[in-house]
Short mmCIF file of C-alpha atoms in Angstrom, two decimals:
data_model
loop_
_atom_site.label_atom_id
_atom_site.label_comp_id
_atom_site.label_asym_id
_atom_site.label_seq_id
_atom_site.Cartn_x
_atom_site.Cartn_y
_atom_site.Cartn_z
CA MET A 521 -10.51 29.05 -1.21
CA LEU A 522 -7.85 31.68 -2.06
CA SER A 523 -4.53 30.69 -3.46
CA SER A 524 -3.06 33.71 -1.99
CA ALA A 525 -3.20 31.94 1.35
CA LEU A 526 -0.27 29.69 0.06
CA LEU A 527 2.14 32.50 -0.76
CA THR A 528 5.72 31.76 -0.15
CA VAL A 529 7.67 33.91 2.26
CA VAL A 530 11.28 33.76 3.41
CA GLY A 531 11.79 31.52 6.53
CA CYS A 532 14.52 31.46 9.03
CA SER A 533 17.88 30.09 8.20
CA GLU A 534 17.29 27.07 10.39
CA GLU A 535 14.07 25.59 8.93
CA PHE A 536 13.30 23.50 12.00
CA LEU A 537 12.89 26.78 14.05
CA GLU A 538 10.49 28.39 11.59
CA LYS A 539 8.06 30.46 13.76
CA GLU A 540 5.65 30.78 10.75
CA PRO A 541 5.53 27.93 8.16
CA SER A 542 6.91 29.37 5.08
CA GLU A 543 4.14 28.46 2.57
CA PHE A 544 1.48 30.24 4.64
CA LEU A 545 0.77 34.01 5.05
CA THR A 546 2.48 35.67 8.00
CA GLN A 547 0.59 36.37 11.26
CA GLU A 548 0.24 40.00 10.31
CA GLN A 549 -0.99 39.17 6.79
CA VAL A 550 -3.58 36.64 7.98
CA THR A 551 -4.95 39.09 10.58
CA GLU A 552 -5.04 42.12 8.26
CA ALA A 553 -6.64 40.17 5.46
CA ALA A 554 -9.25 38.47 7.71
CA GLU A 555 -10.57 41.80 8.71
CA ASN A 556 -11.58 42.50 5.13
CA ASN A 557 -12.06 39.08 3.59
CA ALA A 558 -13.01 36.03 5.61
CA ASP A 559 -12.07 33.81 2.62
CA VAL A 560 -8.40 34.39 3.42
CA LEU A 561 -8.84 32.43 6.71
CA ALA A 562 -10.75 29.65 4.85
CA GLY A 563 -7.82 29.52 2.29
CA THR A 564 -5.27 29.27 5.15
CA LEU A 565 -7.29 26.46 6.75
CA ALA A 566 -7.40 24.77 3.40
CA GLY A 567 -3.58 24.89 3.40
CA ILE A 568 -3.46 23.28 6.77
CA TYR A 569 -5.76 20.35 5.44
CA SER A 570 -3.43 19.96 2.39
CA LEU A 571 -0.43 19.43 4.65
CA GLN A 572 -2.08 16.04 5.59
CA PHE A 573 -1.15 14.60 2.26
CA GLU A 574 1.76 16.72 1.14
CA SER A 575 5.02 15.21 0.45
CA GLU A 576 8.10 16.54 2.26
CA SER A 577 5.77 18.07 4.89
CA GLY A 578 8.05 16.39 7.52
CA GLY A 579 10.91 18.40 6.35
CA THR A 580 12.72 15.81 4.22
CA THR A 581 12.84 14.39 0.74
CA ASN A 582 12.43 10.85 1.89
CA HIS A 583 9.81 8.79 0.12
CA ASP A 584 8.09 7.97 3.31
CA ASP A 585 7.51 11.62 4.05
CA PHE A 586 3.94 12.45 2.95
CA GLY A 587 1.83 13.58 5.87
CA GLN A 588 -0.64 11.83 8.14
CA LYS A 589 -0.89 8.58 6.26
CA GLY A 590 2.85 8.27 6.31
CA TYR A 591 2.84 8.37 10.09
CA ASP A 592 -0.11 5.91 9.98
CA ILE A 593 2.21 3.47 8.29
CA TYR A 594 4.84 4.04 10.95
CA GLY A 595 2.32 3.18 13.71
CA ASP A 596 1.02 0.15 12.00
CA MET A 597 4.48 -1.17 11.47
CA LEU A 598 5.59 -0.40 15.09
CA SER A 599 2.41 -2.23 16.29
CA GLY A 600 3.49 -5.30 14.30
CA ASP A 601 0.18 -5.69 12.46
CA LEU A 602 1.70 -4.28 9.23
CA ALA A 603 4.62 -6.44 7.97
CA LEU A 604 7.33 -5.36 5.65
CA SER A 605 7.41 -8.80 4.03
CA VAL A 606 9.76 -7.98 1.09
CA SER A 607 12.31 -5.14 1.06
CA SER A 608 14.05 -4.24 -2.17
CA PHE A 609 14.45 -0.47 -1.78
CA GLY A 610 14.83 -0.28 2.01
CA TRP A 611 12.05 2.20 2.98
CA TYR A 612 10.98 1.45 6.51
CA ARG A 613 13.22 -1.53 7.04
CA ALA A 614 16.15 -0.42 9.25
CA ASP A 615 14.55 2.78 10.77
CA ILE A 616 11.07 1.51 11.57
CA THR A 617 10.74 -2.32 11.34
CA GLU A 618 14.24 -2.79 12.93
CA PHE A 619 13.56 0.00 15.47
CA GLN A 620 16.76 2.04 14.73
CA ALA A 621 14.77 5.35 14.78
CA PRO A 622 13.11 5.01 18.07
CA LEU A 623 16.36 3.91 19.68
CA ASP A 624 18.56 6.74 18.24
CA PHE A 625 17.53 10.35 18.61
CA THR A 626 19.77 11.46 15.75
CA ASN A 627 17.80 9.31 13.28
CA GLN A 628 15.73 11.48 10.88
CA ARG A 629 12.55 9.48 11.38
CA ASN A 630 12.17 11.00 14.84
CA TYR A 631 12.36 14.44 13.30
CA MET A 632 9.74 13.90 10.57
CA PRO A 633 6.56 13.43 12.68
CA TRP A 634 7.71 16.05 15.15
CA ARG A 635 8.26 18.65 12.39
CA TYR A 636 4.94 17.74 10.68
CA TYR A 637 2.66 17.98 13.63
CA TYR A 638 4.33 21.06 15.02
CA ARG A 639 4.04 22.65 11.55
CA ILE A 640 0.26 22.08 11.61
CA ILE A 641 0.12 23.45 15.22
CA ARG A 642 2.00 26.60 14.35
CA SER A 643 -0.22 27.16 11.28
CA ALA A 644 -3.29 26.57 13.39
CA ASN A 645 -1.99 29.11 15.84
CA LEU A 646 -1.95 31.79 13.14
CA VAL A 647 -5.53 31.26 12.24
CA ILE A 648 -6.64 31.04 15.91
CA ASP A 649 -4.82 34.31 16.80
CA ALA A 650 -6.41 35.98 13.77
CA LEU A 651 -9.77 35.05 15.02
CA GLY A 652 -9.33 36.52 18.41
CA GLY A 653 -7.34 33.91 20.18
CA ASN A 654 -7.89 30.65 22.16
CA ASP A 655 -10.82 32.02 24.23
CA ALA A 656 -12.63 33.84 21.42
CA THR A 657 -16.06 33.10 19.86
CA PRO A 658 -16.23 34.99 16.59
CA GLU A 659 -19.41 36.91 15.75
CA VAL A 660 -19.50 35.75 12.12
CA ILE A 661 -20.75 32.20 11.93
CA GLU A 662 -18.43 31.21 9.11
CA ASN A 663 -15.47 32.29 11.26
CA GLN A 664 -16.80 30.20 14.12
CA TYR A 665 -16.70 27.21 11.79
CA ILE A 666 -13.16 28.05 10.72
CA LEU A 667 -12.09 28.36 14.36
CA GLY A 668 -13.75 25.03 15.26
CA GLN A 669 -12.07 23.18 12.50
CA THR A 670 -8.64 24.75 13.24
CA LYS A 671 -8.83 23.98 16.97
CA ALA A 672 -9.67 20.30 16.11
CA MET A 673 -6.70 20.09 13.80
CA ARG A 674 -4.38 21.48 16.49
CA ALA A 675 -5.81 18.96 18.99
CA HIS A 676 -5.39 16.13 16.56
CA SER A 677 -1.64 16.99 16.15
CA TYR A 678 -1.00 17.29 19.91
CA PHE A 679 -2.80 13.94 20.35
CA TYR A 680 -0.57 12.09 17.86
CA LEU A 681 2.62 13.79 19.26
CA ALA A 682 1.58 12.59 22.75
CA GLN A 683 0.99 9.08 21.42
CA TYR A 684 4.25 8.79 19.39
CA TYR A 685 6.56 10.47 21.94
CA GLN A 686 5.38 9.01 25.23
CA ASN A 687 5.80 5.36 26.05
CA GLU A 688 2.56 5.28 27.87
CA PHE A 689 0.11 7.68 29.42
CA ASN A 690 1.65 9.11 32.61
CA PRO A 691 -0.16 12.42 33.44
CA GLY A 692 2.82 13.85 35.44
CA SER A 693 5.59 13.09 33.06
CA GLU A 694 6.97 16.00 30.98
CA ILE A 695 6.63 15.08 27.23
CA LEU A 696 6.21 17.91 24.79
CA PRO A 697 6.50 21.74 24.41
CA LEU A 698 3.21 23.56 24.27
CA TYR A 699 2.60 26.28 21.78
CA LEU A 700 -0.72 28.04 21.84
CA THR A 701 -0.02 31.41 20.17
CA PRO A 702 2.10 32.47 17.22
CA GLU A 703 4.62 34.07 19.61
CA ASP A 704 5.37 30.85 21.42
CA GLU A 705 8.67 29.20 20.59
CA ASN A 706 11.45 27.19 22.13
CA GLY A 707 9.29 26.26 25.08
CA PRO A 708 10.11 23.56 27.74
CA LYS A 709 8.40 20.33 27.99
CA VAL A 710 5.18 20.33 29.88
CA THR A 711 3.39 17.38 31.44
CA ALA A 712 1.07 14.94 29.59
CA ARG A 713 -1.76 16.18 31.73
CA GLU A 714 -1.25 19.74 30.36
CA ILE A 715 -1.01 18.56 26.77
CA TYR A 716 -4.28 16.39 27.18
CA ASP A 717 -6.02 19.30 28.86
CA VAL A 718 -5.38 21.41 25.75
CA ILE A 719 -6.52 18.58 23.51
CA GLU A 720 -9.77 18.21 25.44
CA SER A 721 -10.26 21.98 25.63
CA ASP A 722 -9.71 22.51 21.90
CA LEU A 723 -12.01 19.62 20.94
CA ASN A 724 -14.80 20.64 23.31
CA SER A 725 -14.62 24.12 21.91
CA ALA A 726 -14.59 22.84 18.33
CA ILE A 727 -17.67 20.65 19.10
CA SER A 728 -19.55 23.77 20.27
CA LEU A 729 -18.27 25.98 17.42
CA LEU A 730 -19.21 23.41 14.79
CA ASP A 731 -22.74 23.06 15.84
CA GLY A 732 -24.80 23.40 12.69
CA PHE A 733 -21.83 23.23 10.39
CA THR A 734 -22.41 21.54 7.06
CA ARG A 735 -19.15 20.90 5.35
CA ALA A 736 -18.47 21.25 1.68
CA ALA A 737 -16.24 18.11 1.50
CA LYS A 738 -15.20 15.29 3.75
CA ASN A 739 -11.63 16.61 4.21
CA GLU A 740 -13.13 19.23 6.53
CA ILE A 741 -13.71 18.34 10.19
CA ASN A 742 -17.38 18.46 11.22
CA GLN A 743 -18.80 18.03 14.73
CA ASP A 744 -18.91 14.25 14.38
CA VAL A 745 -15.15 14.05 13.47
CA ALA A 746 -14.20 16.39 16.38
CA LYS A 747 -16.23 13.98 18.70
CA GLY A 748 -14.28 11.01 17.25
CA ILE A 749 -10.90 12.60 17.85
CA LEU A 750 -11.98 13.49 21.34
CA ALA A 751 -13.11 9.89 22.00
CA TYR A 752 -9.62 8.63 21.03
CA ALA A 753 -7.89 11.15 23.28
CA LEU A 754 -10.01 10.31 26.28
CA ALA A 755 -9.74 6.55 25.63
CA ALA A 756 -5.93 6.91 25.55
CA GLN A 757 -6.04 8.00 29.24
CA GLY A 758 -7.56 4.73 30.37
CA ASP A 759 -10.08 6.09 32.92
CA ARG A 760 -12.56 8.13 30.88
CA TRP A 761 -14.56 5.34 29.43
CA GLN A 762 -18.04 6.81 30.22
CA GLU A 763 -17.11 9.92 28.26
CA VAL A 764 -15.88 7.83 25.41
CA LYS A 765 -19.05 5.79 25.35
CA ASP A 766 -21.19 8.97 25.42
CA LEU A 767 -19.37 10.59 22.51
CA THR A 768 -19.38 7.43 20.30
CA ASP A 769 -23.07 6.87 21.12
CA ASP A 770 -23.76 10.36 19.65
CA VAL A 771 -21.89 9.63 16.47
CA LYS A 772 -22.03 5.97 15.60
CA GLY A 773 -25.61 6.11 14.21
CA ASN A 774 -25.04 8.98 11.97
CA TYR A 775 -23.36 7.01 9.20
CA PRO A 776 -23.86 3.50 7.80
CA ILE A 777 -21.39 0.79 8.51
CA MET A 778 -19.51 -0.27 5.40
CA THR A 779 -21.09 -3.37 3.88
CA ALA A 780 -19.47 -6.63 3.18
CA GLU A 781 -19.34 -5.66 -0.48
CA GLU A 782 -17.64 -2.36 0.36
CA VAL A 783 -14.87 -3.66 2.55
CA ALA A 784 -13.58 -6.58 0.53
CA ARG A 785 -13.61 -8.13 -2.94
CA ALA A 786 -16.18 -10.79 -3.41
CA ASP A 787 -15.66 -14.14 -5.12
CA ARG A 788 -11.89 -13.55 -5.54
CA THR A 789 -9.40 -16.28 -6.26
CA ASP A 790 -5.72 -16.27 -5.38
CA ASP A 791 -3.65 -14.12 -7.73
CA ASP A 792 -6.88 -12.90 -9.49
CA VAL A 793 -6.44 -9.19 -10.53
CA ASP A 794 -9.32 -8.80 -12.94
CA ASN A 795 -12.91 -7.93 -12.63
CA PRO A 796 -13.18 -6.62 -9.11
CA THR A 797 -16.38 -6.72 -7.18
CA GLY A 798 -16.45 -4.45 -4.07
CA GLY A 799 -13.70 -3.29 -1.84
CA GLY A 800 -10.89 -0.83 -2.75
CA PHE A 801 -11.16 1.70 -0.06
CA ASN A 802 -10.45 4.35 -2.67
CA ASP A 803 -13.61 6.51 -2.74
CA VAL A 804 -14.19 9.31 -0.17
CA ASN A 805 -17.87 9.26 -1.09
CA THR A 806 -18.23 5.86 0.69
CA ALA A 807 -21.02 6.50 3.11
CA GLY A 808 -19.14 4.79 6.05
CA TRP A 809 -16.19 7.22 5.79
CA MET A 810 -16.48 10.09 8.28
CA TRP A 811 -13.33 11.99 7.35
CA GLY A 812 -11.16 11.69 4.32
CA VAL A 813 -9.79 13.51 1.28
CA ASP A 814 -10.72 13.36 -2.38
CA LEU A 815 -7.43 13.39 -4.28
CA THR A 816 -7.46 14.69 -7.81
CA THR A 817 -4.94 15.37 -10.47
CA ASP A 818 -4.61 18.94 -8.95
CA SER A 819 -3.65 17.50 -5.68
CA GLY A 820 -0.12 16.63 -7.15
CA VAL A 821 0.18 13.22 -5.35
CA GLY A 822 2.25 10.56 -7.04
CA LEU A 823 4.83 8.00 -6.31
CA VAL A 824 5.66 9.43 -2.91
CA SER A 825 2.35 8.65 -1.27
CA TRP A 826 0.37 6.28 0.90
CA TRP A 827 -0.98 4.55 -2.13
CA GLY A 828 2.50 4.29 -3.66
CA GLN A 829 3.73 2.55 -0.47
CA MET A 830 0.68 0.40 0.19
CA ASP A 831 -1.03 -0.52 -3.07
CA TYR A 832 0.38 -3.19 -5.49
CA PHE A 833 -1.89 -1.70 -8.15
CA SER A 834 -0.48 1.84 -7.90
CA TYR A 835 2.80 2.53 -9.71
CA SER A 836 5.33 2.64 -6.83
CA TYR A 837 7.12 0.75 -4.08
CA ALA A 838 4.25 -1.73 -3.06
CA GLY A 839 4.31 -3.11 -6.72
CA TYR A 840 8.07 -3.13 -7.21
CA GLY A 841 9.65 -4.82 -4.19
CA ASP A 842 8.80 -3.15 -0.94
CA TYR A 843 5.79 -5.29 0.00
CA LYS A 844 3.43 -4.40 2.88
CA ALA A 845 1.35 -7.29 4.22
CA ILE A 846 -0.87 -8.22 7.12
CA ASP A 847 1.01 -9.91 9.93
CA SER A 848 0.65 -13.58 9.31
CA GLY A 849 -0.35 -14.26 12.94
CA LEU A 850 -3.20 -11.72 12.79
CA PHE A 851 -4.39 -13.09 9.43
CA ALA A 852 -4.51 -16.57 10.84
CA GLN A 853 -6.97 -15.31 13.47
CA ILE A 854 -9.45 -14.15 10.82
CA PRO A 855 -12.13 -16.94 10.35
CA ASP A 856 -12.49 -18.35 6.91
CA ASN A 857 -16.08 -17.20 6.70
CA ASP A 858 -15.21 -13.60 7.55
CA VAL A 859 -15.43 -11.38 4.43
CA ARG A 860 -12.27 -9.57 5.59
CA LYS A 861 -10.21 -12.67 4.83
CA ASN A 862 -10.77 -11.69 1.17
CA GLN A 863 -9.01 -8.37 1.67
CA PHE A 864 -5.65 -10.15 1.41
CA LEU A 865 -3.90 -12.33 -1.13
CA ASN A 866 -3.65 -15.76 0.36
CA ASN A 867 -1.02 -17.54 -1.68
CA PRO A 868 1.98 -18.82 0.46
CA GLU A 869 3.86 -19.64 -2.78
CA SER A 870 3.75 -16.04 -3.94
CA SER A 871 6.13 -13.23 -2.86
CA ASN A 872 2.96 -11.10 -2.64
CA HIS A 873 1.49 -13.31 -0.02
CA LEU A 874 -0.86 -11.41 2.34
CA GLN A 875 -0.66 -8.13 0.50
CA PRO A 876 -4.01 -6.13 0.69
CA TRP A 877 -4.98 -6.92 -2.87
CA GLY A 878 -8.62 -7.03 -1.85
CA LYS A 879 -8.73 -4.07 0.53
CA PHE A 880 -6.69 -1.14 -0.87
CA TYR A 881 -6.35 -1.04 -4.63
CA ASP A 882 -6.70 0.99 -7.75
CA PRO A 883 -9.96 -0.14 -9.34
CA ALA A 884 -8.26 -0.42 -12.71
CA ARG A 885 -6.51 -3.37 -11.22
CA VAL A 886 -3.38 -3.06 -13.45
CA PRO A 887 -0.51 -4.71 -11.64
CA ARG A 888 2.08 -2.21 -10.60
CA GLY A 889 -0.04 0.49 -12.20
CA PRO A 890 0.74 2.49 -15.46
CA SER A 891 0.37 5.91 -13.87
CA GLN A 892 2.37 7.88 -11.35
CA VAL A 893 -0.53 10.28 -10.69
CA ILE A 894 -2.57 9.23 -7.80
CA THR A 895 -6.22 10.14 -7.77
CA LEU A 896 -7.39 7.53 -5.20
CA ASP A 897 -8.82 8.90 -2.09
CA LEU A 898 -7.59 8.74 1.54
CA VAL A 899 -9.52 7.76 4.53
CA TYR A 900 -8.73 9.19 7.96
CA MET A 901 -11.73 8.01 10.06
CA ARG A 902 -14.63 5.56 9.58
CA VAL A 903 -17.77 5.12 11.55
CA ALA A 904 -16.64 1.56 12.24
CA GLU A 905 -14.11 3.13 14.59
CA MET A 906 -16.92 4.65 16.60
CA TYR A 907 -18.69 1.22 16.99
CA LEU A 908 -15.39 -0.39 18.10
CA LEU A 909 -14.52 2.38 20.55
CA ASN A 910 -18.07 2.26 21.84
CA ALA A 911 -17.87 -1.55 22.42
CA GLU A 912 -14.42 -1.09 24.02
CA ALA A 913 -15.70 1.64 26.37
CA ALA A 914 -18.80 -0.31 27.36
CA ALA A 915 -16.74 -3.49 28.05
CA ASN A 916 -14.41 -1.47 30.25
CA LEU A 917 -17.38 -0.09 32.16
CA GLY A 918 -18.80 -3.50 32.74
CA MET A 919 -21.68 -2.89 30.40
CA GLU A 920 -21.03 -6.21 28.52
CA GLU A 921 -24.44 -6.46 26.79
CA GLU A 922 -24.06 -3.08 25.25
CA ALA A 923 -20.47 -3.91 24.26
CA LYS A 924 -21.61 -7.02 22.49
CA MET A 925 -24.48 -5.22 20.81
CA ALA A 926 -22.12 -2.52 19.46
CA LEU A 927 -19.65 -5.05 18.26
CA SER A 928 -22.27 -7.33 16.69
CA MET A 929 -23.62 -4.46 14.60
CA LEU A 930 -20.34 -4.27 12.94
CA LEU A 931 -19.66 -8.01 12.73
CA ASP A 932 -23.13 -8.72 11.28
CA GLU A 933 -21.61 -7.20 8.02
CA ARG A 934 -18.47 -9.40 8.31
CA VAL A 935 -19.46 -12.86 9.43
CA ASP A 936 -22.47 -15.09 9.15
CA ASP A 937 -22.89 -15.85 12.86
CA THR A 938 -22.10 -13.58 15.84
CA SER A 939 -23.56 -15.80 18.49
CA TYR A 940 -20.10 -16.59 19.85
CA LEU A 941 -20.04 -13.21 21.42
CA ASP A 942 -22.76 -14.40 23.89
CA GLY A 943 -20.16 -16.62 25.70
CA LEU A 944 -17.59 -13.77 26.12
CA SER A 945 -17.24 -11.72 29.28
CA GLY A 946 -14.63 -9.84 31.30
CA GLN A 947 -11.14 -9.72 29.75
CA ASP A 948 -12.10 -12.24 27.06
CA LEU A 949 -14.62 -9.73 25.77
CA ILE A 950 -12.17 -6.83 25.88
CA ASP A 951 -9.57 -8.99 24.03
CA GLU A 952 -12.07 -9.87 21.32
CA ILE A 953 -12.91 -6.20 20.79
CA TYR A 954 -9.25 -5.51 20.48
CA LEU A 955 -8.76 -8.22 17.98
CA GLN A 956 -11.77 -7.01 15.86
CA THR A 957 -10.24 -3.56 15.96
CA ARG A 958 -6.99 -4.85 14.49
CA ILE A 959 -8.75 -6.81 11.90
CA GLU A 960 -11.32 -4.22 10.86
CA LEU A 961 -8.90 -1.24 10.79
CA TRP A 962 -5.83 -3.02 9.46
CA GLY A 963 -3.69 -0.70 7.39
CA GLU A 964 -5.65 2.38 8.38
CA GLY A 965 -3.28 3.76 11.03
CA LYS A 966 -5.31 2.75 14.11
CA SER A 967 -3.37 -0.36 15.36
CA TYR A 968 -0.76 1.58 17.24
CA LEU A 969 -3.39 3.61 19.17
CA ALA A 970 -5.28 0.39 20.05
CA MET A 971 -2.10 -1.39 21.12
CA LYS A 972 -1.35 1.34 23.60
CA ARG A 973 -4.95 1.59 24.94
CA ASN A 974 -4.94 -2.12 25.52
CA LYS A 975 -1.45 -2.31 26.92
CA ALA A 976 -0.84 -5.08 24.49
CA THR A 977 2.41 -7.06 23.83
CA VAL A 978 3.51 -7.20 20.11
CA VAL A 979 4.57 -10.65 18.73
CA ARG A 980 5.48 -10.46 15.10
CA GLY A 981 4.40 -13.25 12.72
CA ALA A 982 6.67 -15.29 10.45
CA ASN A 983 6.28 -12.89 7.45
CA HIS A 984 8.21 -10.03 9.11
CA LEU A 985 11.87 -9.58 8.19
CA SER A 986 13.10 -9.09 11.73
CA PHE A 987 12.30 -9.80 15.30
CA VAL A 988 9.98 -12.69 14.38
CA GLY A 989 8.38 -14.19 17.49
CA ASP A 990 9.85 -11.63 19.91
CA ALA A 991 7.51 -10.33 22.61
CA ILE A 992 7.65 -6.52 22.72
CA PRO A 993 5.47 -4.64 25.21
CA TYR A 994 3.40 -1.63 24.14
CA ASN A 995 5.65 0.66 26.30
CA ALA A 996 8.99 -0.54 25.11
CA GLU A 997 11.49 2.05 24.11
CA GLU A 998 11.63 0.70 20.55
CA LEU A 999 7.91 1.43 19.95
CA THR A 1000 8.10 5.04 20.81
CA PHE A 1001 9.96 7.96 18.98
CA GLU A 1002 12.71 10.00 20.64
CA ILE A 1003 12.73 13.77 20.78
CA PRO A 1004 14.67 14.63 17.64
CA GLU A 1005 18.31 15.77 17.65
CA ALA A 1006 17.27 19.21 16.07
CA GLU A 1007 14.98 19.96 18.95
CA ILE A 1008 17.72 19.08 21.52
CA LEU A 1009 20.26 21.29 19.60
CA TYR A 1010 18.22 24.29 18.82
CA ASN A 1011 15.66 24.51 21.65
CA PRO A 1012 17.63 25.66 24.85
CA ALA A 1013 14.58 24.69 27.05
CA ILE A 1014 14.90 20.99 26.12
CA ASN A 1015 17.99 18.91 26.80
CA THR A 1016 16.58 15.51 27.91
CA GLN A 1017 14.64 12.63 26.40
CA ASN A 1018 11.25 11.55 27.69
CA ASP A 1019 11.19 8.79 30.42
#
């Protein structure tokens, strides 16, 4: 990958309106260089991938601004499954857990995900244009793979924008501006149907272009990951379950499910911090991870990071007073014989009660961590998600035996006996799959997506700091971000909020 792909150029005076993200080559530079050296496009794609974990990529200096995993935390908190149980520094409390941002379009937390995802989209448009545009199929196979990955990243960004900025899927509702070329700017909102059509088109194209691609590292999107993203986008629409099932059938057998030893610490005791056995979720080489990134000292990740906000054993907020914990009501639904119960500190007398000491941790297990340099890895997608989506799709199609089979293949690694599934059917089966999705993927940024798909109502447990016991439906205004003030001010084509 070429470092020249990350050259700095002068941007517009209003950063929000940057047509070309300032740390990337310009459109003309990318196109000209690509004609002579395909590595330039590969380097530009690497820059797009790096935005996923880059601090301040949402346009602020806030300590919750660090790319994809930052917005995974937002979603998990809005869904209620991730509790802010102690707040000493104030991050997330008012804006997210007290819903001030989703109810006030001038709040900066509306701007951050909008700016981050559109920044990726505009960067992707540069690469796509340099390779011939949206309908092109490059002759050089390496460029086909670059185009496939780039289209998948663009689709991924539009999908998350659609999820965060629309209360619920309504195909006729105008929700987002659509930019598909480097020249596009200041566009009007288009319908959700148009956004999802682009998502599907990009991903189907990516799946075709990535046929035969063997990636160098898991931070790159391969064909299976593109299918996984497409499965999520189709499931969000509520009537595409056969396609979801087909896609997840294609993928789920290609990776092993994480074992009991891999998902949680074994034989742990309350407040035990020494001699970990299993768990950690800190190594991208874990076979059950489909998509993730290997952070190294060269990545430049430190205090302002997902690990800093989530892990008691990494030096940062989760160790020093902004504690993130599993919702106590959700924890109570995990059976005592389920290995995932060991992912959380279970000591009601401790202020650290229900923190994920046995799921996400620095393997050194030094409380509050001695280092501000993060080299622990980040997970974006696991094969467990494909089994759960497959079960959800099958259950919604009335294929209940297949749904139980997919779910039991996962749960066989979590509990001793899955025979209770035999007695479930109809909505009870769908509800169980939703519950298992929340438990299995807790803290991984998938609870918000599942809440919307299942049209669930959020009821916060007793360890939240606000709105305890309140019933909040999935499509409530307080669970969906507003179009940010900057977009309203500087884009003359948009002057209204979404319905």
